[in-house]
Every structure is written in structure tokens, then in C-alpha cells.
PDB file of C-alpha atoms in Angstrom:
ATOM      1  CA  UNK F   1    -121.417  51.904 -61.490  1.00 61.00           C
ATOM      2  CA  UNK F   2    -122.343  49.215 -63.971  1.00 70.00           C
ATOM      3  CA  UNK F   3    -124.728  46.321 -63.567  1.00 73.00           C
ATOM      4  CA  UNK F   4    -126.234  43.483 -65.435  1.00 75.00           C
ATOM      5  CA  UNK F   5    -129.315  41.658 -64.188  1.00 78.00           C
ATOM      6  CA  UNK F   6    -130.812  38.383 -65.304  1.00 80.00           C
ATOM      7  CA  UNK F   7    -133.660  36.397 -63.777  1.00 80.00           C
ATOM      8  CA  UNK F   8    -132.802  33.094 -62.216  1.00 79.00           C
ATOM      9  CA  UNK F   9    -134.998  30.308 -60.898  1.00 80.00           C
ATOM     10  CA  UNK F  10    -138.384  30.402 -59.297  1.00 81.00           C
ATOM     11  CA  UNK F  11    -139.380  30.632 -55.671  1.00 77.00           C
ATOM     12  CA  UNK F  12    -138.289  29.008 -53.452  1.00 77.00           C
ATOM     13  CA  UNK F  13    -135.275  27.754 -55.410  1.00 75.00           C
ATOM     14  CA  UNK F  14    -134.120  31.135 -56.732  1.00 72.00           C
ATOM     15  CA  UNK F  15    -131.565  31.440 -53.916  1.00 75.00           C
ATOM     16  CA  UNK F  16    -129.600  28.381 -55.038  1.00 83.00           C
ATOM     17  CA  UNK F  17    -127.517  28.180 -58.188  1.00 85.00           C
ATOM     18  CA  UNK F  18    -125.175  25.387 -59.295  1.00 88.00           C
ATOM     19  CA  UNK F  19    -121.554  26.517 -59.544  1.00 92.00           C
ATOM     20  CA  UNK F  20    -121.293  25.864 -63.303  1.00 93.00           C
ATOM     21  CA  UNK F  21    -124.367  28.034 -63.969  1.00 89.00           C
ATOM     22  CA  UNK F  22    -123.032  30.795 -61.707  1.00 90.00           C
ATOM     23  CA  UNK F  23    -119.651  30.802 -63.463  1.00 93.00           C
ATOM     24  CA  UNK F  24    -121.382  30.858 -66.862  1.00 93.00           C
ATOM     25  CA  UNK F  25    -123.443  33.889 -65.832  1.00 90.00           C
ATOM     26  CA  UNK F  26    -120.337  35.652 -64.483  1.00 91.00           C
ATOM     27  CA  UNK F  27    -118.499  34.992 -67.761  1.00 93.00           C
ATOM     28  CA  UNK F  28    -121.487  36.395 -69.675  1.00 92.00           C
ATOM     29  CA  UNK F  29    -121.489  39.534 -67.519  1.00 89.00           C
ATOM     30  CA  UNK F  30    -117.742  40.030 -68.064  1.00 90.00           C
ATOM     31  CA  UNK F  31    -118.197  39.766 -71.850  1.00 91.00           C
ATOM     32  CA  UNK F  32    -121.060  42.282 -71.749  1.00 86.00           C
ATOM     33  CA  UNK F  33    -119.022  44.626 -69.558  1.00 85.00           C
ATOM     34  CA  UNK F  34    -116.085  44.523 -71.976  1.00 85.00           C
ATOM     35  CA  UNK F  35    -118.337  44.994 -75.010  1.00 85.00           C
ATOM     36  CA  UNK F  36    -120.074  48.001 -73.513  1.00 83.00           C
ATOM     37  CA  UNK F  37    -116.838  49.545 -72.230  1.00 75.00           C
ATOM     38  CA  UNK F  38    -118.622  51.514 -69.508  1.00 69.00           C
ATOM     39  CA  UNK F  39    -117.027  54.808 -68.743  1.00 72.00           C
ATOM     40  CA  UNK F  40    -115.958  55.711 -65.260  1.00 74.00           C
ATOM     41  CA  UNK F  41    -118.654  58.131 -64.144  1.00 79.00           C
ATOM     42  CA  UNK F  42    -117.899  60.135 -61.039  1.00 84.00           C
ATOM     43  CA  UNK F  43    -119.195  63.250 -59.306  1.00 88.00           C
ATOM     44  CA  UNK F  44    -117.392  65.491 -61.815  1.00 86.00           C
ATOM     45  CA  UNK F  45    -119.233  63.944 -64.759  1.00 85.00           C
ATOM     46  CA  UNK F  46    -122.290  65.943 -65.903  1.00 88.00           C
ATOM     47  CA  UNK F  47    -124.282  62.668 -66.075  1.00 88.00           C
ATOM     48  CA  UNK F  48    -123.467  61.722 -62.463  1.00 91.00           C
ATOM     49  CA  UNK F  49    -126.758  62.866 -60.921  1.00 94.00           C
ATOM     50  CA  UNK F  50    -128.885  61.147 -63.569  1.00 93.00           C
ATOM     51  CA  UNK F  51    -126.766  58.013 -63.302  1.00 91.00           C
ATOM     52  CA  UNK F  52    -127.184  57.785 -59.514  1.00 94.00           C
ATOM     53  CA  UNK F  53    -130.900  58.589 -59.724  1.00 95.00           C
ATOM     54  CA  UNK F  54    -131.463  55.850 -62.333  1.00 93.00           C
ATOM     55  CA  UNK F  55    -129.530  53.356 -60.198  1.00 92.00           C
ATOM     56  CA  UNK F  56    -131.652  54.315 -57.169  1.00 96.00           C
ATOM     57  CA  UNK F  57    -134.875  54.201 -59.179  1.00 95.00           C
ATOM     58  CA  UNK F  58    -133.960  50.715 -60.454  1.00 93.00           C
ATOM     59  CA  UNK F  59    -133.386  49.491 -56.856  1.00 92.00           C
ATOM     60  CA  UNK F  60    -129.640  49.130 -57.479  1.00 89.00           C
ATOM     61  CA  UNK F  61    -128.784  51.648 -54.772  1.00 92.00           C
ATOM     62  CA  UNK F  62    -130.449  52.188 -51.445  1.00 94.00           C
ATOM     63  CA  UNK F  63    -131.743  55.580 -50.352  1.00 95.00           C
ATOM     64  CA  UNK F  64    -128.898  56.307 -47.928  1.00 95.00           C
ATOM     65  CA  UNK F  65    -126.052  55.494 -50.357  1.00 95.00           C
ATOM     66  CA  UNK F  66    -127.725  57.398 -53.220  1.00 96.00           C
ATOM     67  CA  UNK F  67    -128.435  60.429 -51.029  1.00 96.00           C
ATOM     68  CA  UNK F  68    -124.830  60.332 -49.754  1.00 96.00           C
ATOM     69  CA  UNK F  69    -123.408  60.140 -53.284  1.00 95.00           C
ATOM     70  CA  UNK F  70    -125.435  63.183 -54.320  1.00 96.00           C
ATOM     71  CA  UNK F  71    -124.972  65.078 -51.039  1.00 95.00           C
ATOM     72  CA  UNK F  72    -128.722  65.396 -50.428  1.00 96.00           C
ATOM     73  CA  UNK F  73    -131.357  63.883 -48.144  1.00 95.00           C
ATOM     74  CA  UNK F  74    -133.967  61.243 -48.982  1.00 93.00           C
ATOM     75  CA  UNK F  75    -136.707  63.817 -49.562  1.00 94.00           C
ATOM     76  CA  UNK F  76    -134.620  65.688 -52.122  1.00 96.00           C
ATOM     77  CA  UNK F  77    -133.661  62.389 -53.761  1.00 96.00           C
ATOM     78  CA  UNK F  78    -137.333  61.536 -54.161  1.00 95.00           C
ATOM     79  CA  UNK F  79    -138.111  65.019 -55.506  1.00 97.00           C
ATOM     80  CA  UNK F  80    -135.359  64.803 -58.139  1.00 96.00           C
ATOM     81  CA  UNK F  81    -136.496  61.365 -59.281  1.00 96.00           C
ATOM     82  CA  UNK F  82    -140.067  62.611 -59.663  1.00 96.00           C
ATOM     83  CA  UNK F  83    -138.850  65.649 -61.643  1.00 96.00           C
ATOM     84  CA  UNK F  84    -137.173  63.235 -64.088  1.00 95.00           C
ATOM     85  CA  UNK F  85    -140.262  60.962 -64.279  1.00 96.00           C
ATOM     86  CA  UNK F  86    -138.321  58.111 -62.701  1.00 96.00           C
ATOM     87  CA  UNK F  87    -140.181  55.585 -60.548  1.00 96.00           C
ATOM     88  CA  UNK F  88    -139.320  55.735 -56.881  1.00 96.00           C
ATOM     89  CA  UNK F  89    -137.109  53.065 -55.395  1.00 95.00           C
ATOM     90  CA  UNK F  90    -139.449  50.285 -54.227  1.00 94.00           C
ATOM     91  CA  UNK F  91    -137.579  49.772 -50.939  1.00 95.00           C
ATOM     92  CA  UNK F  92    -137.801  53.511 -50.263  1.00 95.00           C
ATOM     93  CA  UNK F  93    -141.570  53.443 -50.815  1.00 95.00           C
ATOM     94  CA  UNK F  94    -141.926  50.403 -48.566  1.00 94.00           C
ATOM     95  CA  UNK F  95    -139.908  52.104 -45.813  1.00 94.00           C
ATOM     96  CA  UNK F  96    -142.056  55.239 -46.081  1.00 93.00           C
ATOM     97  CA  UNK F  97    -145.257  53.193 -45.843  1.00 95.00           C
ATOM     98  CA  UNK F  98    -143.888  51.285 -42.861  1.00 95.00           C
ATOM     99  CA  UNK F  99    -142.912  54.521 -41.086  1.00 94.00           C
ATOM    100  CA  UNK F 100    -146.352  56.006 -41.768  1.00 95.00           C
ATOM    101  CA  UNK F 101    -148.034  52.873 -40.385  1.00 95.00           C
ATOM    102  CA  UNK F 102    -145.825  53.024 -37.291  1.00 94.00           C
ATOM    103  CA  UNK F 103    -146.708  56.668 -36.672  1.00 95.00           C
ATOM    104  CA  UNK F 104    -150.428  56.000 -37.137  1.00 96.00           C
ATOM    105  CA  UNK F 105    -150.283  53.003 -34.800  1.00 95.00           C
ATOM    106  CA  UNK F 106    -148.373  55.003 -32.155  1.00 94.00           C
ATOM    107  CA  UNK F 107    -150.960  57.783 -32.385  1.00 96.00           C
ATOM    108  CA  UNK F 108    -153.784  55.262 -31.986  1.00 95.00           C
ATOM    109  CA  UNK F 109    -152.088  53.703 -28.957  1.00 95.00           C
ATOM    110  CA  UNK F 110    -151.090  57.006 -27.281  1.00 95.00           C
ATOM    111  CA  UNK F 111    -154.399  57.709 -25.466  1.00 95.00           C
ATOM    112  CA  UNK F 112    -154.111  54.380 -23.628  1.00 95.00           C
ATOM    113  CA  UNK F 113    -150.789  55.334 -22.021  1.00 95.00           C
ATOM    114  CA  UNK F 114    -149.499  51.757 -22.149  1.00 95.00           C
ATOM    115  CA  UNK F 115    -146.396  50.849 -20.105  1.00 94.00           C
ATOM    116  CA  UNK F 116    -143.058  50.939 -21.928  1.00 93.00           C
ATOM    117  CA  UNK F 117    -142.023  47.384 -21.049  1.00 95.00           C
ATOM    118  CA  UNK F 118    -143.474  44.918 -23.528  1.00 94.00           C
ATOM    119  CA  UNK F 119    -144.573  42.301 -20.971  1.00 94.00           C
ATOM    120  CA  UNK F 120    -146.572  44.899 -19.044  1.00 96.00           C
ATOM    121  CA  UNK F 121    -147.919  46.448 -22.253  1.00 96.00           C
ATOM    122  CA  UNK F 122    -148.991  43.027 -23.553  1.00 96.00           C
ATOM    123  CA  UNK F 123    -150.867  42.238 -20.327  1.00 96.00           C
ATOM    124  CA  UNK F 124    -152.637  45.610 -20.328  1.00 96.00           C
ATOM    125  CA  UNK F 125    -153.670  45.326 -23.979  1.00 96.00           C
ATOM    126  CA  UNK F 126    -155.017  41.817 -23.440  1.00 95.00           C
ATOM    127  CA  UNK F 127    -156.814  42.915 -20.272  1.00 94.00           C
ATOM    128  CA  UNK F 128    -158.497  45.817 -22.094  1.00 95.00           C
ATOM    129  CA  UNK F 129    -159.369  43.496 -24.971  1.00 95.00           C
ATOM    130  CA  UNK F 130    -160.875  40.982 -22.538  1.00 92.00           C
ATOM    131  CA  UNK F 131    -162.992  43.746 -20.984  1.00 91.00           C
ATOM    132  CA  UNK F 132    -164.171  44.875 -24.435  1.00 91.00           C
ATOM    133  CA  UNK F 133    -162.408  48.248 -24.249  1.00 93.00           C
ATOM    134  CA  UNK F 134    -160.238  47.321 -27.230  1.00 94.00           C
ATOM    135  CA  UNK F 135    -161.543  45.593 -30.340  1.00 93.00           C
ATOM    136  CA  UNK F 136    -159.913  42.387 -31.530  1.00 93.00           C
ATOM    137  CA  UNK F 137    -158.535  44.299 -34.512  1.00 94.00           C
ATOM    138  CA  UNK F 138    -156.963  46.969 -32.292  1.00 94.00           C
ATOM    139  CA  UNK F 139    -155.452  44.520 -29.830  1.00 95.00           C
ATOM    140  CA  UNK F 140    -154.106  42.376 -32.654  1.00 95.00           C
ATOM    141  CA  UNK F 141    -152.429  45.355 -34.319  1.00 94.00           C
ATOM    142  CA  UNK F 142    -151.102  46.730 -31.022  1.00 95.00           C
ATOM    143  CA  UNK F 143    -149.499  43.376 -30.192  1.00 95.00           C
ATOM    144  CA  UNK F 144    -148.496  42.368 -33.748  1.00 94.00           C
ATOM    145  CA  UNK F 145    -150.179  38.972 -33.332  1.00 95.00           C
ATOM    146  CA  UNK F 146    -152.858  37.236 -35.342  1.00 95.00           C
ATOM    147  CA  UNK F 147    -156.390  37.681 -33.964  1.00 95.00           C
ATOM    148  CA  UNK F 148    -156.886  33.916 -33.790  1.00 95.00           C
ATOM    149  CA  UNK F 149    -153.828  33.601 -31.493  1.00 95.00           C
ATOM    150  CA  UNK F 150    -155.040  36.153 -28.956  1.00 94.00           C
ATOM    151  CA  UNK F 151    -157.346  33.964 -26.836  1.00 93.00           C
ATOM    152  CA  UNK F 152    -154.611  31.384 -26.296  1.00 93.00           C
ATOM    153  CA  UNK F 153    -152.070  34.074 -25.416  1.00 94.00           C
ATOM    154  CA  UNK F 154    -154.508  35.682 -22.976  1.00 93.00           C
ATOM    155  CA  UNK F 155    -155.243  32.310 -21.335  1.00 91.00           C
ATOM    156  CA  UNK F 156    -151.501  31.628 -21.076  1.00 94.00           C
ATOM    157  CA  UNK F 157    -151.112  34.893 -19.161  1.00 94.00           C
ATOM    158  CA  UNK F 158    -154.178  34.171 -17.024  1.00 92.00           C
ATOM    159  CA  UNK F 159    -156.260  36.931 -18.607  1.00 93.00           C
ATOM    160  CA  UNK F 160    -159.824  36.156 -19.666  1.00 90.00           C
ATOM    161  CA  UNK F 161    -160.608  36.733 -23.314  1.00 86.00           C
ATOM    162  CA  UNK F 162    -163.941  38.407 -24.128  1.00 85.00           C
ATOM    163  CA  UNK F 163    -166.845  36.270 -22.869  1.00 73.00           C
ATOM    164  CA  UNK F 164    -164.446  33.906 -21.056  1.00 68.00           C
ATOM    165  CA  UNK F 165    -163.662  33.315 -17.435  1.00 61.00           C
ATOM    166  CA  UNK F 166    -160.413  31.828 -16.217  1.00 57.00           C
ATOM    167  CA  UNK F 167    -161.033  28.789 -14.044  1.00 58.00           C
ATOM    168  CA  UNK F 168    -158.437  28.492 -11.287  1.00 60.00           C
ATOM    169  CA  UNK F 169    -157.491  25.092  -9.914  1.00 54.00           C
TER     170      UNK F 169
END
């Protein structure tokens, strides 16, 4: 594995690059590659583990490919990076935080025994919110919608929001 990284552009234009600039950057990378003459590092090389861990730490490899290359799981990958004082892969940390949030949210929702089907679950959450059983914050998180959008969604489904009554024609 060998890589060369260079910043390009500013948001939101960083995703576009004129062809001449792209070819110039590719030529530059080829020159650097040839100058550095990177050695072919494979699993038999004593530096293999450190090489893969650095690539993972630098966000050049995802957790699954890095763990596969080293024959370990994500937890062991994290442990080895920490032992070498390498920062953890930022995508790995984001995934862990997202999983933790999902578990916490599921645990918070569990006592309500909501239906599995989303349409039924949405109606029940909005109904409980309208009755004051759920706070706006809870209902918003449970439904993944902005709090300010909840009254309109409830009205659309014919469910009164807190302190509202649905007027039928």
C-alpha cells in the first residue's frame, strides 16, 4: 500500500476538478511514487502490522479491510492501535458512536412496545406525544424528525398535537 494525499478545493466545489489539474496531480503522484520506490510490503514482512495499522489510523483503510488483512476483529484492531499510540480511525469512531446511540435509543423505546411497522409506530408515537405521554424531544428522536415538523406531520395523519384538537369537516 502506498498513498499520496493533497488537499483540493473548498466546499462545495472540492468534488469537481478540471481534467488538466487532475492529470497534473496524477503525474506528480507518479513522480513521488518512483522517487520513494516503495517496497512491496505483505503479510510476511515484519512491518506489515504497523503498516496496516497506520493506514487504518490515517483513514486510508476501513475497519473491515484492515481487520481482514491482519486476521483480527475490530476490537483487537482498536486495541493494537491504542497500544501503538495511533489515533483511531475516524470512521470507526463515528460508527461506534452511531451504534451506541442506536442501542440507547432502542432501550429508551423498548418500554413503549411500539409496533414493528413504521407507519403504525409513527402513529403511536405521535398519539402518545399528543397526549403528553412522550416529550417533544423523545418523539422527535424516536421518529428521526425535527421537532418543528411534528405538529404538521401529526395533523397530516389526523392526530392532534399537544393542546390541539383536530377539526373534522
